[in-house]
Short mmCIF file of C-alpha atoms in Angstrom, two decimals:
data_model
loop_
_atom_site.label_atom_id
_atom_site.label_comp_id
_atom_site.label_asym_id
_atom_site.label_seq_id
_atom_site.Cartn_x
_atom_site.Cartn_y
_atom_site.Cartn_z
CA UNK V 1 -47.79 -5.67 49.54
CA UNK V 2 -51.25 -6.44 48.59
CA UNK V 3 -51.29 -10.04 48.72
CA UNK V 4 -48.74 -10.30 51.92
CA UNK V 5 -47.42 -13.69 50.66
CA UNK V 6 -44.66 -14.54 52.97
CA UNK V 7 -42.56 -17.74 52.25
CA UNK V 8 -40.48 -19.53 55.53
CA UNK V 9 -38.05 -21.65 54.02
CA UNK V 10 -34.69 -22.83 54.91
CA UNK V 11 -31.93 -22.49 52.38
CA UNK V 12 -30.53 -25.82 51.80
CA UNK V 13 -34.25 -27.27 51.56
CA UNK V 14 -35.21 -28.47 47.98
CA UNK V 15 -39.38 -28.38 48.91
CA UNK V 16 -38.24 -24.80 49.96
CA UNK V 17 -36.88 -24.00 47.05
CA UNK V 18 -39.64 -25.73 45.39
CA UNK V 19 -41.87 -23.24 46.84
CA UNK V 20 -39.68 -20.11 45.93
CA UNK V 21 -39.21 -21.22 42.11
CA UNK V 22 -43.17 -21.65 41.57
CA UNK V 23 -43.37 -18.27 42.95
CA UNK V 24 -40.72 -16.69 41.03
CA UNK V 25 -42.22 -18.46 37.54
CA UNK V 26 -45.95 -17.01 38.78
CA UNK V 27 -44.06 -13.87 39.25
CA UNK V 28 -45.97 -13.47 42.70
CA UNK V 29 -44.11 -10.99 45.00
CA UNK V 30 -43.19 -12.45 48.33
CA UNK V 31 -41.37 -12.07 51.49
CA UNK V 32 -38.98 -14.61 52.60
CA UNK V 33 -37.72 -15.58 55.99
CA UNK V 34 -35.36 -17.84 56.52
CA UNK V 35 -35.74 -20.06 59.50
CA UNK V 36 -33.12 -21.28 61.35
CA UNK V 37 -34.59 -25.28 62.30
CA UNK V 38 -32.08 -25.81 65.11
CA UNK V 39 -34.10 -22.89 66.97
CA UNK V 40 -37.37 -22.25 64.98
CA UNK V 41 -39.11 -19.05 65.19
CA UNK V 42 -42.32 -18.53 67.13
CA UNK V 43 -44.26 -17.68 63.80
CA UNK V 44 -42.88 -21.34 62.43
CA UNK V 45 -44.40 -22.69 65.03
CA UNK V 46 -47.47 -20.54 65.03
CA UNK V 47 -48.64 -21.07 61.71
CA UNK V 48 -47.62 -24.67 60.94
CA UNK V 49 -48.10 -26.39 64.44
CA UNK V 50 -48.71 -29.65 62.92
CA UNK V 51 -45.42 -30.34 61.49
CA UNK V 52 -43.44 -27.44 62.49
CA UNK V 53 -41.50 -27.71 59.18
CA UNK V 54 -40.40 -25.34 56.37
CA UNK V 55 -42.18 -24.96 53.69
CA UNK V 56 -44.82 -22.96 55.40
CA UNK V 57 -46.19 -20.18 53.07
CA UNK V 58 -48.90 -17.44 54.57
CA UNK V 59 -50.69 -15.61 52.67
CA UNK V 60 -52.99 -13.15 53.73
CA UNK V 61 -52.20 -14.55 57.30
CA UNK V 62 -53.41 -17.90 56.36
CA UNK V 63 -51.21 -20.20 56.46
CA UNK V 64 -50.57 -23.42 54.15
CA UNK V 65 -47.76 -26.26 54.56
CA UNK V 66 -46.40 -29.11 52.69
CA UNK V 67 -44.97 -28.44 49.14
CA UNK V 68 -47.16 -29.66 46.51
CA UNK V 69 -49.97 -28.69 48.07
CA UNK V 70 -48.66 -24.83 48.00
CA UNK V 71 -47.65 -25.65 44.79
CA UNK V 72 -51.55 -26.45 43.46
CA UNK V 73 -52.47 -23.88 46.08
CA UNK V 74 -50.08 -21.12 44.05
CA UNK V 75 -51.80 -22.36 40.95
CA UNK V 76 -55.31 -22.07 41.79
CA UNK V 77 -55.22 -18.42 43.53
CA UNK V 78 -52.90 -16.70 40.84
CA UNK V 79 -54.42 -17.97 37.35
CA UNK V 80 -51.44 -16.60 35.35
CA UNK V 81 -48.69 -18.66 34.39
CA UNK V 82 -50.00 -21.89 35.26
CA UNK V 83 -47.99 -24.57 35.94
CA UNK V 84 -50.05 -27.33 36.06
CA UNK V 85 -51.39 -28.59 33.21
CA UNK V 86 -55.08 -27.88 31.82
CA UNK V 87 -56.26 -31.69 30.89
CA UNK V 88 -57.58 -33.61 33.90
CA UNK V 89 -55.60 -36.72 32.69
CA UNK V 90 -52.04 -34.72 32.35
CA UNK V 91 -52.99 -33.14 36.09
CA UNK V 92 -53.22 -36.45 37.40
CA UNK V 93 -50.29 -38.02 35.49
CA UNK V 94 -48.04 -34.95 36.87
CA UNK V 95 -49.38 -35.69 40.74
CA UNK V 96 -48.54 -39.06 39.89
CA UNK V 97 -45.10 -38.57 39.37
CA UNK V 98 -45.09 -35.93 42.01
CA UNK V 99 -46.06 -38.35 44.27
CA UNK V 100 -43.77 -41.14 42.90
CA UNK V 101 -40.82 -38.24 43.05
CA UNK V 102 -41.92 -37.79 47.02
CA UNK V 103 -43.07 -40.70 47.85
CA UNK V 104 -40.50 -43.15 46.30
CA UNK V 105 -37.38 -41.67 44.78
CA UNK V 106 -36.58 -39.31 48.20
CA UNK V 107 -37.23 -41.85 50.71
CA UNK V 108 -34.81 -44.22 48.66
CA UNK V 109 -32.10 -41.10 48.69
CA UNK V 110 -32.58 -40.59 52.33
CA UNK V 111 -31.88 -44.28 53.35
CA UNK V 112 -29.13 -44.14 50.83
CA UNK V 113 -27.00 -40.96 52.87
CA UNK V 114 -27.81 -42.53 55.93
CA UNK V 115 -26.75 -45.54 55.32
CA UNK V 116 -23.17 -47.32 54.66
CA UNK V 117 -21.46 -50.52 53.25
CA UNK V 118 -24.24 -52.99 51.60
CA UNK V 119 -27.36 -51.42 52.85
CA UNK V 120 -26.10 -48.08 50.80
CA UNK V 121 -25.26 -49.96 47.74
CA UNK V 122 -28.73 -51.91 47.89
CA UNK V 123 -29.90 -48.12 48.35
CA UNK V 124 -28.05 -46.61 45.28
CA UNK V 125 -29.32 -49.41 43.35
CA UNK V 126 -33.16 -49.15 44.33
CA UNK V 127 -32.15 -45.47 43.42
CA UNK V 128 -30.84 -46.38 39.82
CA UNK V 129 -33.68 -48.23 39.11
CA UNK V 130 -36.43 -45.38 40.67
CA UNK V 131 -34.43 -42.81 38.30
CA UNK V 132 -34.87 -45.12 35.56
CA UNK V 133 -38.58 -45.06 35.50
CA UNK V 134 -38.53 -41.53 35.82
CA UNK V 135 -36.23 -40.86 33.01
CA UNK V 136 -38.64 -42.85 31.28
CA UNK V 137 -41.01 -40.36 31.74
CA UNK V 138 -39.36 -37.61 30.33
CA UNK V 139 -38.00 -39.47 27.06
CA UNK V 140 -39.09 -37.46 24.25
CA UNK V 141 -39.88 -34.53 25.90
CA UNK V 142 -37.97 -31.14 26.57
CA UNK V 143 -39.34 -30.58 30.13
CA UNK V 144 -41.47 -33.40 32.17
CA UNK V 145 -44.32 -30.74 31.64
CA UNK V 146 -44.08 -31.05 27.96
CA UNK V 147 -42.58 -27.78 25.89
CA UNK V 148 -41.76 -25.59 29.43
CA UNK V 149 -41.32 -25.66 32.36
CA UNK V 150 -44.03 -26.71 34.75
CA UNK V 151 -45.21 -28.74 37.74
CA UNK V 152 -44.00 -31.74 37.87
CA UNK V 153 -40.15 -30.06 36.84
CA UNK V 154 -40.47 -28.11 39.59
CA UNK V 155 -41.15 -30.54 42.00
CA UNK V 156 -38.59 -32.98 39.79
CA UNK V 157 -35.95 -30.24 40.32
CA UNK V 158 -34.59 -31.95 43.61
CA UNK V 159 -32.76 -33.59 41.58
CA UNK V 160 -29.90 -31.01 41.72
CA UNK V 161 -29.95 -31.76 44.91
CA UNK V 162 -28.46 -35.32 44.25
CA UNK V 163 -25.63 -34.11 42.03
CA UNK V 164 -23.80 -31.97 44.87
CA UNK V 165 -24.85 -34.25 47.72
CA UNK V 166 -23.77 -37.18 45.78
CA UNK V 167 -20.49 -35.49 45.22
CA UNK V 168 -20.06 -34.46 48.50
CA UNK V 169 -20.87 -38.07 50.01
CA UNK V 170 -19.04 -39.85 48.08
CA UNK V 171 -22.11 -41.48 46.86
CA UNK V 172 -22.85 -40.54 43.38
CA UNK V 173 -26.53 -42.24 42.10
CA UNK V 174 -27.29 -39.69 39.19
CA UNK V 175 -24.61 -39.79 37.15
CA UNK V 176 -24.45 -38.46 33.41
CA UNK V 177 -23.47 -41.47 31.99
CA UNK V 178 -26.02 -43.48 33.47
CA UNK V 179 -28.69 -40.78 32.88
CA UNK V 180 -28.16 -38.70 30.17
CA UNK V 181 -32.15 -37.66 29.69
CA UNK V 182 -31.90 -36.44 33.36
CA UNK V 183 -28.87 -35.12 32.66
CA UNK V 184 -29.89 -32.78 29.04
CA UNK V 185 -33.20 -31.83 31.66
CA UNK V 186 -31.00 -30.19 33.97
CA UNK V 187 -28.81 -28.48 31.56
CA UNK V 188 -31.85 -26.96 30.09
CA UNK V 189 -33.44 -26.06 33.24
CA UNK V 190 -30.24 -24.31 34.83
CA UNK V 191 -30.45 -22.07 31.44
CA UNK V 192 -33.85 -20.57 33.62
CA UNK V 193 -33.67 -17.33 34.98
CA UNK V 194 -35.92 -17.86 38.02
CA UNK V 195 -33.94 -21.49 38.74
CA UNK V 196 -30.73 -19.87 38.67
CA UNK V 197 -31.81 -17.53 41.41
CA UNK V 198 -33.13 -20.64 43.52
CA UNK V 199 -29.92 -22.57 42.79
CA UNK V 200 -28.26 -22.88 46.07
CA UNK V 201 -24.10 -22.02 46.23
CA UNK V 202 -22.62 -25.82 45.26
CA UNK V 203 -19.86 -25.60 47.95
CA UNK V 204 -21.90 -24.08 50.71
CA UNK V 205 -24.57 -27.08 50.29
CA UNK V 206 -21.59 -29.64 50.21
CA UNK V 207 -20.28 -28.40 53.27
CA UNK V 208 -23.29 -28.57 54.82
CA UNK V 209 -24.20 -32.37 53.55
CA UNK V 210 -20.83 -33.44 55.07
CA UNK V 211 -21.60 -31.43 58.08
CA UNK V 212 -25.28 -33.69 58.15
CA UNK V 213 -23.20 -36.98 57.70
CA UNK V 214 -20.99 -36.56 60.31
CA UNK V 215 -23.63 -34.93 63.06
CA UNK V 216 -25.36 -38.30 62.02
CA UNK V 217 -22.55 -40.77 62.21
CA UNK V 218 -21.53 -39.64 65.39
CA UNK V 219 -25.53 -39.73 66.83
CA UNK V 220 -25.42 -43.13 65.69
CA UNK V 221 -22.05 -43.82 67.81
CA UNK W 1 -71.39 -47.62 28.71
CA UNK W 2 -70.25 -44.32 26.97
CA UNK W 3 -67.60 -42.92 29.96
CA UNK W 4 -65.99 -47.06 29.93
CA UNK W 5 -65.26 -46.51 33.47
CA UNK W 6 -63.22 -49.40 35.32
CA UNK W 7 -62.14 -50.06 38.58
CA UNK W 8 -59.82 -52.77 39.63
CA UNK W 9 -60.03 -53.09 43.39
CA UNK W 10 -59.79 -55.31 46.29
CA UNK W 11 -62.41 -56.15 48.57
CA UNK W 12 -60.71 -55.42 51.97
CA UNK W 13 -58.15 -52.02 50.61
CA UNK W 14 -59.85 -49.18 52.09
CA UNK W 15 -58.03 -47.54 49.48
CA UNK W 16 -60.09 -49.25 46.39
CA UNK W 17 -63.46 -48.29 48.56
CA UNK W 18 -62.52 -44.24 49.10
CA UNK W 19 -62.30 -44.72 44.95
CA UNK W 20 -65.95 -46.73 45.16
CA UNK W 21 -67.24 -44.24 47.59
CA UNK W 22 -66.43 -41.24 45.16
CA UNK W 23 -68.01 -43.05 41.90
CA UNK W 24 -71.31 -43.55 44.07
CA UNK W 25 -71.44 -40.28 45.15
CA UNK W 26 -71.16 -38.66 42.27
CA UNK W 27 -72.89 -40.76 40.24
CA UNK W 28 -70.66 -42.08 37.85
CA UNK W 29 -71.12 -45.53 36.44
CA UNK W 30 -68.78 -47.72 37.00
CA UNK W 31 -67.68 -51.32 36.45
CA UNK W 32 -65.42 -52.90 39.18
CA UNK W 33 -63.36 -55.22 38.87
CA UNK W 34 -61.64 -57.39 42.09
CA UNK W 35 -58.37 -58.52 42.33
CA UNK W 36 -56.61 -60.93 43.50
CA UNK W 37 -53.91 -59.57 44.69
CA UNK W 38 -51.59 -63.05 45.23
CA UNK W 39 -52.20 -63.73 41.82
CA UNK W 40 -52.18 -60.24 39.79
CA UNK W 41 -54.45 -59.94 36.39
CA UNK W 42 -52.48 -59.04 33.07
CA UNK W 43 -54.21 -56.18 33.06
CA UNK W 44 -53.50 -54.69 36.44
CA UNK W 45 -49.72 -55.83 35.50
CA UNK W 46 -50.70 -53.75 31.86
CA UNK W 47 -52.13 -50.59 33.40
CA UNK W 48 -50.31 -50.16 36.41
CA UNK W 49 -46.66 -51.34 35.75
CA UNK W 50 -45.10 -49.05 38.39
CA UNK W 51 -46.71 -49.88 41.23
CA UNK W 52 -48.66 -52.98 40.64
CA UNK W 53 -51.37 -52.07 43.19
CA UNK W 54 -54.98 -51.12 43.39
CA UNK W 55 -57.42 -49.39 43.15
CA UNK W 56 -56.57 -48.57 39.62
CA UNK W 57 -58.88 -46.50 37.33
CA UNK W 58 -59.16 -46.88 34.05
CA UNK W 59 -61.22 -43.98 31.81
CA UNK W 60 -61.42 -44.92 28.30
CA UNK W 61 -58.55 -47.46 28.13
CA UNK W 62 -56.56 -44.64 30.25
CA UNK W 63 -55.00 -45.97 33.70
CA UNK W 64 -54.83 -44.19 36.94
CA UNK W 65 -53.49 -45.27 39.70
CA UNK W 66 -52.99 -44.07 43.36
CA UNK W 67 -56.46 -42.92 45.23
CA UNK W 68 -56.17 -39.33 46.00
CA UNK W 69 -54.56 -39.09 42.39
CA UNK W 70 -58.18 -40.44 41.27
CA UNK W 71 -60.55 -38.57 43.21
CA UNK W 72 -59.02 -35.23 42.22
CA UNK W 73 -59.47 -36.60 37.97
CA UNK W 74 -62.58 -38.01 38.78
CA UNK W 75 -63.33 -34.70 40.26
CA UNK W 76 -61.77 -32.75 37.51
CA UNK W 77 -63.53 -34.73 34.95
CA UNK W 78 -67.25 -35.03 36.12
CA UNK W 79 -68.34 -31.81 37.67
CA UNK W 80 -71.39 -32.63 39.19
CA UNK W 81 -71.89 -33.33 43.20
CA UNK W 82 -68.18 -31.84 43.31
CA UNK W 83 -66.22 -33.48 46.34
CA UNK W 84 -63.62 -30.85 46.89
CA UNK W 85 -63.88 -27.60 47.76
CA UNK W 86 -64.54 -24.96 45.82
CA UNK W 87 -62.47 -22.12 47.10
CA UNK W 88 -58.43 -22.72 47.04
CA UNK W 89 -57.81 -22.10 50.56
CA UNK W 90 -60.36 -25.12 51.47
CA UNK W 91 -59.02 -27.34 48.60
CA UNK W 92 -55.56 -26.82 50.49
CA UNK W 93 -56.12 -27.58 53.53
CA UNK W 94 -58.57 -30.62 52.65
CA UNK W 95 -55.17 -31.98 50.42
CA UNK W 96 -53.04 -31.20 53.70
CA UNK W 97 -55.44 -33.12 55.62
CA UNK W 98 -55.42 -36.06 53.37
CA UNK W 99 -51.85 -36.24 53.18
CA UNK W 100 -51.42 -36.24 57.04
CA UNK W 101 -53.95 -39.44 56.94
CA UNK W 102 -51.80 -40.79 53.90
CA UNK W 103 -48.44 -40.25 55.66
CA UNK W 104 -48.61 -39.71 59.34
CA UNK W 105 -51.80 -41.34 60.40
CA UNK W 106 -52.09 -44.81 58.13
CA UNK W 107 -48.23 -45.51 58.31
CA UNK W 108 -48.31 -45.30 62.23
CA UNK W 109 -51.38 -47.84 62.41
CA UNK W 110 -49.85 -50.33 59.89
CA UNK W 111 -46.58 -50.00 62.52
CA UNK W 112 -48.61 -51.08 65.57
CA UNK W 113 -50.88 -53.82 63.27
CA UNK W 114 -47.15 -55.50 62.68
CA UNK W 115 -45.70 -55.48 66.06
CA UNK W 116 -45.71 -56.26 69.69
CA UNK W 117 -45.15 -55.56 73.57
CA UNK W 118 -43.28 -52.42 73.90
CA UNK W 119 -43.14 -50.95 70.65
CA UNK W 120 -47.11 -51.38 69.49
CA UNK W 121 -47.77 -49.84 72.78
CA UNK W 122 -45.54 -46.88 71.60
CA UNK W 123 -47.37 -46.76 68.06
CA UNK W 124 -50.68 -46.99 69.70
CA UNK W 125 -49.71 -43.65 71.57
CA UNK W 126 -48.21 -42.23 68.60
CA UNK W 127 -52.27 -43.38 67.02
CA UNK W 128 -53.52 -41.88 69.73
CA UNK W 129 -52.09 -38.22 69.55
CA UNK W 130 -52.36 -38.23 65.43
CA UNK W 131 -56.24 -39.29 66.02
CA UNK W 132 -56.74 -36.55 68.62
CA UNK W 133 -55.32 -33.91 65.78
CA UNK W 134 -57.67 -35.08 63.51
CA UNK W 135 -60.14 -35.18 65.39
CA UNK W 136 -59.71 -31.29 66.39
CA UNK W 137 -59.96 -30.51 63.15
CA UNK W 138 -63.32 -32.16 62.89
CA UNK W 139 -64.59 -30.32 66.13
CA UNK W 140 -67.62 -28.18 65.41
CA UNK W 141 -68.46 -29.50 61.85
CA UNK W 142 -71.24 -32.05 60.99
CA UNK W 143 -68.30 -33.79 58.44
CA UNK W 144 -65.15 -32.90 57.59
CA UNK W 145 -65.95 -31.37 54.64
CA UNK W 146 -68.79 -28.93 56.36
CA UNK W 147 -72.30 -29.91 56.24
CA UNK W 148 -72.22 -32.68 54.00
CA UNK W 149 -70.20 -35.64 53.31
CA UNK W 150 -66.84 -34.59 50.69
CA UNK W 151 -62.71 -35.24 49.61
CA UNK W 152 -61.65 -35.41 52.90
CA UNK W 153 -64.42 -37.46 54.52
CA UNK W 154 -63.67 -39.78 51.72
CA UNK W 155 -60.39 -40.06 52.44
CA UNK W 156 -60.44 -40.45 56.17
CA UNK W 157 -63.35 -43.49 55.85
CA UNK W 158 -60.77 -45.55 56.13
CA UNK W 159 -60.66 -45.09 59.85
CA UNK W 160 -63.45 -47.15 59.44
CA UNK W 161 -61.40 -49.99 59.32
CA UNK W 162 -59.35 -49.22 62.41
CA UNK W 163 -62.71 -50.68 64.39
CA UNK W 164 -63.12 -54.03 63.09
CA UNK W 165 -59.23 -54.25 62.30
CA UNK W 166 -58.52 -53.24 66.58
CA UNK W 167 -61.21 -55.47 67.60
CA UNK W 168 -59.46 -58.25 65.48
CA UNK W 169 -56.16 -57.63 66.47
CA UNK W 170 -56.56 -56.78 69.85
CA UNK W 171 -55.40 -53.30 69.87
CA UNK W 172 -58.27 -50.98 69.46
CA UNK W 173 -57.10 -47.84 68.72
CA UNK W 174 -59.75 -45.45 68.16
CA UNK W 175 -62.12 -46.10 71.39
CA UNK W 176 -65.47 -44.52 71.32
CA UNK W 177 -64.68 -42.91 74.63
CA UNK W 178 -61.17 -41.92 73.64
CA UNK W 179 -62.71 -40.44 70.25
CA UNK W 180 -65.91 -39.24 70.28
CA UNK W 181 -66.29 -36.69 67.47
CA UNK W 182 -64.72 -38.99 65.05
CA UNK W 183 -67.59 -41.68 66.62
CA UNK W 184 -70.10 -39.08 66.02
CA UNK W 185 -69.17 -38.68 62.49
CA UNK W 186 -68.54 -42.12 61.54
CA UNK W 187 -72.73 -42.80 63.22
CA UNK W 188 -73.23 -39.71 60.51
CA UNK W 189 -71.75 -41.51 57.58
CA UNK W 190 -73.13 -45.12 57.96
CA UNK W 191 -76.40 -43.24 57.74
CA UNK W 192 -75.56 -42.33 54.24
CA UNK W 193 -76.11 -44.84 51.66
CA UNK W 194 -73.27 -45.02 49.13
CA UNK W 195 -70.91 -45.11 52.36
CA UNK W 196 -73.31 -48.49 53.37
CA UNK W 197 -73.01 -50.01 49.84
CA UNK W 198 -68.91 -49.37 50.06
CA UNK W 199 -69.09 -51.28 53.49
CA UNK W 200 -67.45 -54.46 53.64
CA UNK W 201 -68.46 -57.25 55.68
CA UNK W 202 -67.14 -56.83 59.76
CA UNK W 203 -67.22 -60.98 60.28
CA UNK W 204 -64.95 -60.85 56.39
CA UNK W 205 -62.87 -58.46 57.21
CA UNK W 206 -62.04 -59.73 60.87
CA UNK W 207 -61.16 -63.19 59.11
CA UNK W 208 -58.98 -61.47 56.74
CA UNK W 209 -57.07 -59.35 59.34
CA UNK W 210 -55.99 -62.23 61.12
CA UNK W 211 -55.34 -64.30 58.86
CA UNK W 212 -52.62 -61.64 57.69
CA UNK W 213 -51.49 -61.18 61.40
CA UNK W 214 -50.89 -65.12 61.70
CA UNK W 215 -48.98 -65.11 58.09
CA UNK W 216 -47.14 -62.09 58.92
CA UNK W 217 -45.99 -63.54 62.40
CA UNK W 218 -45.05 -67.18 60.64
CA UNK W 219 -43.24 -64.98 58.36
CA UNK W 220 -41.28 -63.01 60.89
CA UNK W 221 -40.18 -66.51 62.88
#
């Protein structure tokens, strides 16, 4: 492999699967290892000593953590297919909402699965409104990057994540009712080639969220 | 003024001066507006409806909000005395850098600026080993950026403010003897003068800094 990208990512992780999508759309050959985080290999900890987290993409045996900034990395070493957009102001309204996505709306969804009674309902509300804005953004449009797929849907693709967890919690924030723009996004995004092969097996990840909740409830005992 | 560049800021948010530090340097006029953040302007309501915070940019009547989302437009837009990197490695690990100020370092320090006893010791030692990363990855370079001033050292000026805001408080942080690269470079800066006209005040800024201790501690009673 000429440009020996490898890719150490951990299945049930959406900023993995972030990573593997923007590769697949590039259509960038890579190697991927999954890491196991209850015993992380010694390359993990090697190349991203930092934060010792998945993502951690190497390329040429550099090595480069954190998701959006592989994803602008991606962009500005393989020219084809770009995902971000060309305009300076469009760039900086995608980070934006990249940012807002990270930043805001996941932090929210955390407290809201680790939390119970009225701290998770204040949670799922803060999460209504958060998903609000962002629906917001993407009134009008087919993707959030404008006709296709791009940036900002692939770090916006999470939100898949929230369908099966919120099943599997019992907590359901994103429903179709509520958000129907959201909701017409996804449906048009799972009709993707490359996301269908990042889509992670619905049962497998809501055995695994229910596996999280209780680990936590009973650390919490 | 042809570009109708404005900046709403705030005299004491070292997060309105890395956005006044990059307009200096590269030489973009600029007119600034400050706000008063206990009583917000219409327009910083208008152009910034999400977060309702500065610095916010605005570039012919377009708003921008959030500061490493601005240096990388203003970047992107006027590409003279670039700030980031040229080559996409660099540019990553500067953004990985600034991120780990953003959402390691600055979140830690506002922890041990709002507490006491037991757990601001703790956050100091969490400072402490986040400063001494940093400051590793300054070791054997005149900035961070390389031999002159750039993104990242603009970003991490605002460990300016851990100095007068310790000395305030009572918690210094960042000790000369604890820290003395980042000492060094900081000397380095204050030599330069756009970083000198983006100073604020010590004597102001001590005054403000405990004045928000005392109103956060009647707050918390």
């Amino acid at each position: 492999m000429a440009e020996e990208v490898k890719l150490f990512g951990m299945w049930a992780s959406p900023f993995s699967r972030r990573v593997e999508l923007a590769l697949k759309l590039k259509g960038i050959p890579y190697e991927y290892i999954e890491e196991d985080l209850s015993n992380k290999s010694p390359s993990l900890l090697k190349y991203n000593p930092i934060h010792k987290k998945v993502p951690l993409l190497v390329h040429k045996e550099k090595p480069l953590a954190e998701s959006l900034v592989i994803l602008e990395y991606l962009d500005e070493t393989w020219k084809n297919n770009p995902i971000l957009p060309q305009d300076p102001y469009e760039r900086a309204m995608a980070r934006f909402w990249a940012k807002f996505i990270d930043e805001k709306l996941l932090p929210t969804a955390a407290k809201v699965s680790h939390s119970t009674g009225k701290e998770q309902e204040q949670g799922v509300e803060e999460v209504h409104q958060q998903l609000k804005i962002l629906e917001n953004e993407l009134k009008g449009k087919e993707f959030f990057a404008g006709q296709s797929i791009g940036y900002l849907d692939i770090v916006a693709h999470v939100l898949f994540w929230f369908y099966s967890a919120g099943e599997a919690s019992g907590v359901n924030a994103l429903t179709t009712e509520k958000f129907p723009i959201i909701y017409e996004w996804i449906e048009k995004l799972i009709k993707i080639d490359a996301v269908n092969e990042c889509r992670i097996p619905k049962e497998k990840h809501q055995d695994f969220i229910r596996l999280r909740r209780e680990s936590l409830k009973s650390a919490s005992k």
